[in-house]
Short mmCIF file of C-alpha atoms and ligand atoms in Angstrom, two decimals:
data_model
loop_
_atom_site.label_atom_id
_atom_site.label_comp_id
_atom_site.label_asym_id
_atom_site.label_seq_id
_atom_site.Cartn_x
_atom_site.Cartn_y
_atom_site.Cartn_z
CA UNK A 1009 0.00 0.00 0.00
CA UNK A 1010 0.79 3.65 -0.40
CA UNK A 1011 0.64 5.94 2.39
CA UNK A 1012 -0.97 9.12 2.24
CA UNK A 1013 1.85 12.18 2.44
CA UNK A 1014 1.05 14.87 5.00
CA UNK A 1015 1.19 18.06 3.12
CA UNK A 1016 3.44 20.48 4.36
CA UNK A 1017 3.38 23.70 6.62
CA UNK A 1018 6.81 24.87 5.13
CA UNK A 1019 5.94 28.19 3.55
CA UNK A 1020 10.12 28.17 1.92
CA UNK A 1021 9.94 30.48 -1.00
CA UNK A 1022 6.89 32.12 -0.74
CA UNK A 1023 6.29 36.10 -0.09
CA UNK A 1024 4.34 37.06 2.57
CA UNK A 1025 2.46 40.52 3.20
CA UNK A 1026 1.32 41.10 7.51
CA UNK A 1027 0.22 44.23 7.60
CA UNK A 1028 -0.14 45.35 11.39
CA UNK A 1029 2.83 43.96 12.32
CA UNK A 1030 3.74 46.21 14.65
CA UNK A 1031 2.20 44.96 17.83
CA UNK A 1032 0.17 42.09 18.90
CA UNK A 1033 -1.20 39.14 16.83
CA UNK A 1034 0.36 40.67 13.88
CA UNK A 1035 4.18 41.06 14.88
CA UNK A 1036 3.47 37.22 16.03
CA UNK A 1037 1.82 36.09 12.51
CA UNK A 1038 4.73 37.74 11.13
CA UNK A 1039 7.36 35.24 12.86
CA UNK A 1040 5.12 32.60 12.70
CA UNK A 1041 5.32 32.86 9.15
CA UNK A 1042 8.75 33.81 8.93
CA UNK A 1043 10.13 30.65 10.92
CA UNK A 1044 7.99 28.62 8.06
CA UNK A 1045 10.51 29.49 5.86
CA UNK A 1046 8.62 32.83 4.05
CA UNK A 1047 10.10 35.78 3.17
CA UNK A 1048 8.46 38.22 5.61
CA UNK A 1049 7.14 42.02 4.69
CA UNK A 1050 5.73 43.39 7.89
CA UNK A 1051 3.48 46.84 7.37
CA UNK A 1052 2.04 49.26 9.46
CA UNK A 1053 2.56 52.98 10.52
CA UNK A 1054 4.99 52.84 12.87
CA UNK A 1055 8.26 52.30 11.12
CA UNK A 1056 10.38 52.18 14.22
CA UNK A 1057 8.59 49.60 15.70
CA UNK A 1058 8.80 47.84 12.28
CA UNK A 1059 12.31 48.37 11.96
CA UNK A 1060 13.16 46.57 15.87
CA UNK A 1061 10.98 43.67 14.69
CA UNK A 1062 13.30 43.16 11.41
CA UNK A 1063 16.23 43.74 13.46
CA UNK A 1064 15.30 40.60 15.99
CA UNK A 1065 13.85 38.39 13.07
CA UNK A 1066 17.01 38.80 11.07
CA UNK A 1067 19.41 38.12 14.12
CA UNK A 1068 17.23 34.74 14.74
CA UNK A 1069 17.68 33.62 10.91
CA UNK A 1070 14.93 34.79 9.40
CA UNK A 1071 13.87 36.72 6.60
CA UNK A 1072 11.92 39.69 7.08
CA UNK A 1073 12.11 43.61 5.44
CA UNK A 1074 9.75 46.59 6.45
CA UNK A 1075 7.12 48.62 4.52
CA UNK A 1076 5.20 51.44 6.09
CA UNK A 1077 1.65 51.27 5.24
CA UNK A 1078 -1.33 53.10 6.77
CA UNK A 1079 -4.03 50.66 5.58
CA UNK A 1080 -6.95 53.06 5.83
CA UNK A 1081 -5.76 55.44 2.68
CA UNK A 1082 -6.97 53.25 0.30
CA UNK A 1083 -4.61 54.76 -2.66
CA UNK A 1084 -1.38 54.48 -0.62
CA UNK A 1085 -2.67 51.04 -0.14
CA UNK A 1086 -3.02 49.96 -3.59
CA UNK A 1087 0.29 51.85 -4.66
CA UNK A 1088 2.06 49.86 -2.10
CA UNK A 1089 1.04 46.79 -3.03
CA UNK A 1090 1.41 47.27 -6.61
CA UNK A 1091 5.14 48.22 -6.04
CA UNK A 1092 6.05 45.39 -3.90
CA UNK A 1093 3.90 42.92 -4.84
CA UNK A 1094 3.39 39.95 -6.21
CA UNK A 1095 2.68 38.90 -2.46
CA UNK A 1096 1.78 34.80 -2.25
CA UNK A 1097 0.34 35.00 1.25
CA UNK A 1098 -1.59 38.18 3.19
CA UNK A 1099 -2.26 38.12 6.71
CA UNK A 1100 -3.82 41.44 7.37
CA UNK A 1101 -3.77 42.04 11.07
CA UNK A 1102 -4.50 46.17 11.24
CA UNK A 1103 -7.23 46.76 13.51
CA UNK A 1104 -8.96 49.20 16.11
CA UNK A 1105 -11.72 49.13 18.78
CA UNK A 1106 -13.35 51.97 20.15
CA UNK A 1107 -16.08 50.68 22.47
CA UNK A 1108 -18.61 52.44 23.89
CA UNK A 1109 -22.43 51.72 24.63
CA UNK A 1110 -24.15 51.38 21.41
CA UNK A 1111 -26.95 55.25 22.44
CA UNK A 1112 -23.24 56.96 22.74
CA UNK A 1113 -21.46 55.65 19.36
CA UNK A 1114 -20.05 58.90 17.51
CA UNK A 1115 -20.25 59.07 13.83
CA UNK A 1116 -16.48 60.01 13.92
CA UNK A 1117 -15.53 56.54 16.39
CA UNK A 1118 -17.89 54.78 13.42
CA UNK A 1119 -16.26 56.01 10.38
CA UNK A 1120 -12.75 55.32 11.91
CA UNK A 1121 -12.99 51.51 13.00
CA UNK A 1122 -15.06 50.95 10.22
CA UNK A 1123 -12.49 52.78 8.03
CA UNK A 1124 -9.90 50.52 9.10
CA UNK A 1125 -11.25 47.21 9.78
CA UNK A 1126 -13.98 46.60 6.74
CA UNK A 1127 -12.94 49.25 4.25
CA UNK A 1128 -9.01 49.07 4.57
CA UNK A 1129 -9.13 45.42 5.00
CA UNK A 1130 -11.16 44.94 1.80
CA UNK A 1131 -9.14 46.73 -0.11
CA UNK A 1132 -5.94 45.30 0.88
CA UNK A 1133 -6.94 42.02 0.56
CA UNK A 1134 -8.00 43.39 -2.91
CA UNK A 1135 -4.72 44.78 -4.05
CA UNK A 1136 -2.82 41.54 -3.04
CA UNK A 1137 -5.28 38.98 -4.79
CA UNK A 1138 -5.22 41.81 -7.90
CA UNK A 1139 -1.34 41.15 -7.66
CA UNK A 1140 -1.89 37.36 -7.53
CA UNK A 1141 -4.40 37.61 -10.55
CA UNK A 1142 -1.82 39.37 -12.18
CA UNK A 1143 0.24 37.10 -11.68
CA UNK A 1144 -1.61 34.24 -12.46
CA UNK A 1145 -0.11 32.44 -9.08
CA UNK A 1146 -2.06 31.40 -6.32
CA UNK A 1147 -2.56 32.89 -3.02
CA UNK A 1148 -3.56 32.51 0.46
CA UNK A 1149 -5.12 35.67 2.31
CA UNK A 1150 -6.02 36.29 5.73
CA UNK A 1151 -7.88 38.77 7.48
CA UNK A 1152 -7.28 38.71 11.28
CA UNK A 1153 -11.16 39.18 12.12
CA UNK A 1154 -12.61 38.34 15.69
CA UNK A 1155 -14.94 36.00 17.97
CA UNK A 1156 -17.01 39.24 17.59
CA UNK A 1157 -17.81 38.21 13.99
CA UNK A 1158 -19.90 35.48 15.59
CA UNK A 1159 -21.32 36.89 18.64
CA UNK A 1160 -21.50 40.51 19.88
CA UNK A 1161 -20.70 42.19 23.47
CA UNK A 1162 -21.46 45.27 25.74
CA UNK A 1163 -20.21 48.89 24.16
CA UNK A 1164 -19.39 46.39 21.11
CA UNK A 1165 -22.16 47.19 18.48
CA UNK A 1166 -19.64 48.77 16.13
CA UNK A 1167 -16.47 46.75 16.51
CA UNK A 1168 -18.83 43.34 15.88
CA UNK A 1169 -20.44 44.85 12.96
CA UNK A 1170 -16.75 45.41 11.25
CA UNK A 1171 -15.96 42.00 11.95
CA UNK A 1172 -19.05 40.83 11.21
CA UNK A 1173 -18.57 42.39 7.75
CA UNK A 1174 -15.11 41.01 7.07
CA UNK A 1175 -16.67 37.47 7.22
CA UNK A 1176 -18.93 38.91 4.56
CA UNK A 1177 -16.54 39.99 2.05
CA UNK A 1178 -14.40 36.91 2.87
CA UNK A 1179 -16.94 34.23 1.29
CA UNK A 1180 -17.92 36.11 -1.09
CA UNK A 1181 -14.38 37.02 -2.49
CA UNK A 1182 -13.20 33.28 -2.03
CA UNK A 1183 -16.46 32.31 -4.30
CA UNK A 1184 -15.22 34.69 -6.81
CA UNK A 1185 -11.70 33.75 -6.59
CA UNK A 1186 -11.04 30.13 -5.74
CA UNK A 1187 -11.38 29.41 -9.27
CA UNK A 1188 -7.95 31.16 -10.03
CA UNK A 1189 -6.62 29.07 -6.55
CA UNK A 1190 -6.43 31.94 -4.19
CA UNK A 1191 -7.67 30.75 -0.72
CA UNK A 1192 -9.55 33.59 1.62
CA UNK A 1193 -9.96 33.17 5.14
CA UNK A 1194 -10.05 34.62 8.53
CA UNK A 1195 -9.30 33.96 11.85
CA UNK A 1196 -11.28 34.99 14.78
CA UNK A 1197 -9.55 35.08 18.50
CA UNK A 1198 -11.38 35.24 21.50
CA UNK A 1199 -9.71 37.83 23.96
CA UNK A 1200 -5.85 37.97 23.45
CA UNK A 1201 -3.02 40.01 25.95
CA UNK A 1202 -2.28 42.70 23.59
CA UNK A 1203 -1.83 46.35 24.01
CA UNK A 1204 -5.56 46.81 21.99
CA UNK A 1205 -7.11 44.49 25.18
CA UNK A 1206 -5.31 46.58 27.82
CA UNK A 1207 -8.65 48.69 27.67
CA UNK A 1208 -10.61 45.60 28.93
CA UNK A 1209 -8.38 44.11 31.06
CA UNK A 1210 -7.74 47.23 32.91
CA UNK A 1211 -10.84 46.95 34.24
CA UNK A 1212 -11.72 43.93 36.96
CA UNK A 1213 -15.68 43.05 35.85
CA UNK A 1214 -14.58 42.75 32.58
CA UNK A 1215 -11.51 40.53 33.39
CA UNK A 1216 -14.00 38.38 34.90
CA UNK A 1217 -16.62 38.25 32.42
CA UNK A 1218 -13.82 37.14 29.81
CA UNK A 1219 -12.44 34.48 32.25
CA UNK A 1220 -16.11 33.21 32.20
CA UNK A 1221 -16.73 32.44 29.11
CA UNK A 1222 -13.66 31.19 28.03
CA UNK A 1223 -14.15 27.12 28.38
CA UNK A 1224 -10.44 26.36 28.68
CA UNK A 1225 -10.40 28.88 31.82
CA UNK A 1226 -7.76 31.17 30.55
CA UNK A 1227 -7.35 34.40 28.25
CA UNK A 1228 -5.70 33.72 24.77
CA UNK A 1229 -2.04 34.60 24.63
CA UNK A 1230 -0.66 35.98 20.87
CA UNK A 1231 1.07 32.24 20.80
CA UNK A 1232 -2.16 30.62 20.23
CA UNK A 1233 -2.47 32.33 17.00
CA UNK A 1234 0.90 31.30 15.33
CA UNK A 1235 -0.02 27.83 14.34
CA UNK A 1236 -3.20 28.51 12.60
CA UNK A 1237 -1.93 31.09 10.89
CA UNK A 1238 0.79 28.79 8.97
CA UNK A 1239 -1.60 26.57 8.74
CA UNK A 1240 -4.00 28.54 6.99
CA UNK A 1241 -0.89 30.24 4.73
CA UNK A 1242 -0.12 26.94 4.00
CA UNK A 1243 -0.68 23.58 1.91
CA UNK A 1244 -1.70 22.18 4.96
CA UNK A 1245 -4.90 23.70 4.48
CA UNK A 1246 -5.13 23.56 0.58
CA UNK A 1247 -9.06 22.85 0.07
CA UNK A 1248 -9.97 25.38 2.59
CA UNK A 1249 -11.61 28.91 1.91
CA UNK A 1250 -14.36 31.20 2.52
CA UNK A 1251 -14.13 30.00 6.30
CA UNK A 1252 -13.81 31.25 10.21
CA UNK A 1253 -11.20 29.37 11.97
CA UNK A 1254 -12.68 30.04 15.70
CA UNK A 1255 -9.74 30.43 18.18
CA UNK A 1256 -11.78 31.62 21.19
CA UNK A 1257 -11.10 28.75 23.98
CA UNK A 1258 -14.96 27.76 23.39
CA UNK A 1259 -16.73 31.13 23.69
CA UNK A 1260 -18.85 30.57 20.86
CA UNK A 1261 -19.90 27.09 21.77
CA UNK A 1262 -22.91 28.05 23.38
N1 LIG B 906 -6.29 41.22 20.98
C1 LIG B 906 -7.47 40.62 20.87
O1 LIG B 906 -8.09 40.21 21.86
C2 LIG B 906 -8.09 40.39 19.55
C3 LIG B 906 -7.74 41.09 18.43
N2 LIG B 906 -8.38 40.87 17.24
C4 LIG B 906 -8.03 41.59 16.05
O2 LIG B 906 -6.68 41.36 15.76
C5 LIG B 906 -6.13 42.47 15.09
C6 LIG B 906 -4.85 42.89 15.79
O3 LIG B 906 -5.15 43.23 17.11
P1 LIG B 906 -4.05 43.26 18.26
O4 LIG B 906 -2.81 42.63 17.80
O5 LIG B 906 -4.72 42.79 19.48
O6 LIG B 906 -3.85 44.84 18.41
P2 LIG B 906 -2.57 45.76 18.55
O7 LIG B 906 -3.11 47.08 18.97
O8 LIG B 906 -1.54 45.09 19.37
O9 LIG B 906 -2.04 45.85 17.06
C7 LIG B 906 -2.75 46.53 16.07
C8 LIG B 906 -1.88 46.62 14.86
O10 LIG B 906 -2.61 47.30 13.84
C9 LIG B 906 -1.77 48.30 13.31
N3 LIG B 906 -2.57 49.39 12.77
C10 LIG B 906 -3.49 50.15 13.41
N4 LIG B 906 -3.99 51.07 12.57
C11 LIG B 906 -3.35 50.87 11.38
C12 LIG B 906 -3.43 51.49 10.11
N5 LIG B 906 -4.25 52.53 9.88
N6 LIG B 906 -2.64 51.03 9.13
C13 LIG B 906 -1.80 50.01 9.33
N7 LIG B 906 -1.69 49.37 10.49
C14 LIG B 906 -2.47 49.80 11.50
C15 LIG B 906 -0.89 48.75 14.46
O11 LIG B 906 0.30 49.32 14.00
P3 LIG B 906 0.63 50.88 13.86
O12 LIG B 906 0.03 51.56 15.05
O13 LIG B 906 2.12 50.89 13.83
O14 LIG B 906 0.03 51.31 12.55
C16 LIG B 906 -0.60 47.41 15.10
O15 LIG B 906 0.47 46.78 14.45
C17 LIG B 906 -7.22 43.53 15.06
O16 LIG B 906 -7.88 43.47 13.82
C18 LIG B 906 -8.17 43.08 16.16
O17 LIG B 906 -9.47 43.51 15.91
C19 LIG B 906 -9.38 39.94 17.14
C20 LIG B 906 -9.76 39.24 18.22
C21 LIG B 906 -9.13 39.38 19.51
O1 LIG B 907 -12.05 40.95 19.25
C1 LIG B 907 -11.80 40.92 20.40
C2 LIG B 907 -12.26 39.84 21.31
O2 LIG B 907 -12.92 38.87 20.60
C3 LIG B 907 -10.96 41.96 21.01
O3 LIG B 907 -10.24 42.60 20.03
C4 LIG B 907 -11.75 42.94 21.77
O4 LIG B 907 -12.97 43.30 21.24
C5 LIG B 907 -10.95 44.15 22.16
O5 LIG B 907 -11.10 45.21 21.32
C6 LIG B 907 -11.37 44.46 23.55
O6 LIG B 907 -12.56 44.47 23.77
O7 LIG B 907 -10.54 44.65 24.41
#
């Protein structure tokens, strides 16, 4: 008999775009991804930070350069991916909450997470599949969406109706796209220790409420992210698109 082959999770000679890799889940997808053997271009605004990341992922071995992106100015967007692109593998990671009870939401705190995390994410992961189509290569893209694509929470109405949108966009661009074999997916984290939870875990009641419905009994660390995001960038997870890989300790099972 012949035995199946496990596909692989190396990602050697593929280009990767993380855009938010400045902090948080993003800086982590970005080693993840480097350590899989990809060649690593971490974005976001902060070029400093950027430029510290590259500094420690090319003393550990691994290849990484820096592009400073603001990823909700559409144009720059495009331009920037044009000029570096083709990219084989996006994980876009830029985000922003603003919470506040749902009577006291501000057109301006509106415009600006929903600027960011449905409009700039759309048309990033846009640019990068218009590279890929190009190209005529395949792809795998990634938008970093949230367990608050599935469910919503207190002072949460706007940040779960971005991520509730990304989810949107996601199945309906890897319908349109799968044919050409670019992949589109997201992943959604419960709670994760990262300066954009500071706001909530600043504050005791909501500690607790978080600690509560998290089955495992703890709050997600930027670690638990790392894995399925080379899985997701890689043949590992070849016949999978237009899905949510949950990451939320069991919030959502209930
Ligand atoms: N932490 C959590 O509990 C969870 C987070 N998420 C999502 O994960 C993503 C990352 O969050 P997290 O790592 O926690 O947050 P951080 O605040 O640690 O990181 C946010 C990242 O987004 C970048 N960013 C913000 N605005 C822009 C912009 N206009 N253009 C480009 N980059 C930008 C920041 O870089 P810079 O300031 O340098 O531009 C930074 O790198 C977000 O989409 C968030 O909604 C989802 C579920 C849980
Ligand atoms: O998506 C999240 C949890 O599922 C987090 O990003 C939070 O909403 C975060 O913004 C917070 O509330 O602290």
């Amino acid at each position: 008999m012949t035995l199946p082959k496990t596909p692989s999770f190396r990602l050697d000679g593929k280009r990767a775009l993380v855009a938010g890799a400045s902090s948080g889940i993003g800086l982590a997808c970005a080693v993840a991804l480097a350590e899989a053997g990809a060649d690593v271009t971490v974005a976001a605004r902060r070029v400093e930070a950027l430029e510290e990341l590259v500094n420690e992922m090319s003393k550990a071995g691994m290849n990484a350069q820096a592009m400073p992106l603001d990823v909700a100015d559409v144009t720059a967007t495009q331009a920037a991916v044009a000029t570096h692109g083709p990219f084989d593998i996006l994980v876009n990671s830029a985000g922003l909450a603003r919470h506040a009870p749902a009577v006291d939401t501000t057109e301006e705190d509106f415009d600006a997470v929903a600027g960011l995390n449905v409009k700039g994410a759309y048309f990033l992961t846009r640019a990068v599949a218009r590279g890929l189509l190009d190209a005529g290569k395949p792809g795998t893209l990634i938008n970093i969406s949230s367990q608050m694509a599935k469910v919503g929470g207190i002072d949460r109405a706007v940040y779960a109706a971005t991520k509730h949108a990304v989810e949107g966009f996601t199945k309906s661009m890897a319908i349109e796209w799968g044919k050409h074999g670019i992949r589109v997916n997201t992943i959604c984290p419960t709670f994760i220790v990262t300066p954009l939870t500071r706001q909530t875990f600043d504050r005791p009641e909501r500690r607790a409420w978080v600690e509560e419905k998290i089955k495992l009994g703890r709050i997600g660390e930027v670690e638990d992210i790392m894995g399925a995001v080379v899985f997701l960038a890689s043949d590992a997870s070849a016949l999978v698109t237009g899905t949510a890989l949950m990451i939320d300790g069991g919030w959502t099972a209930d």
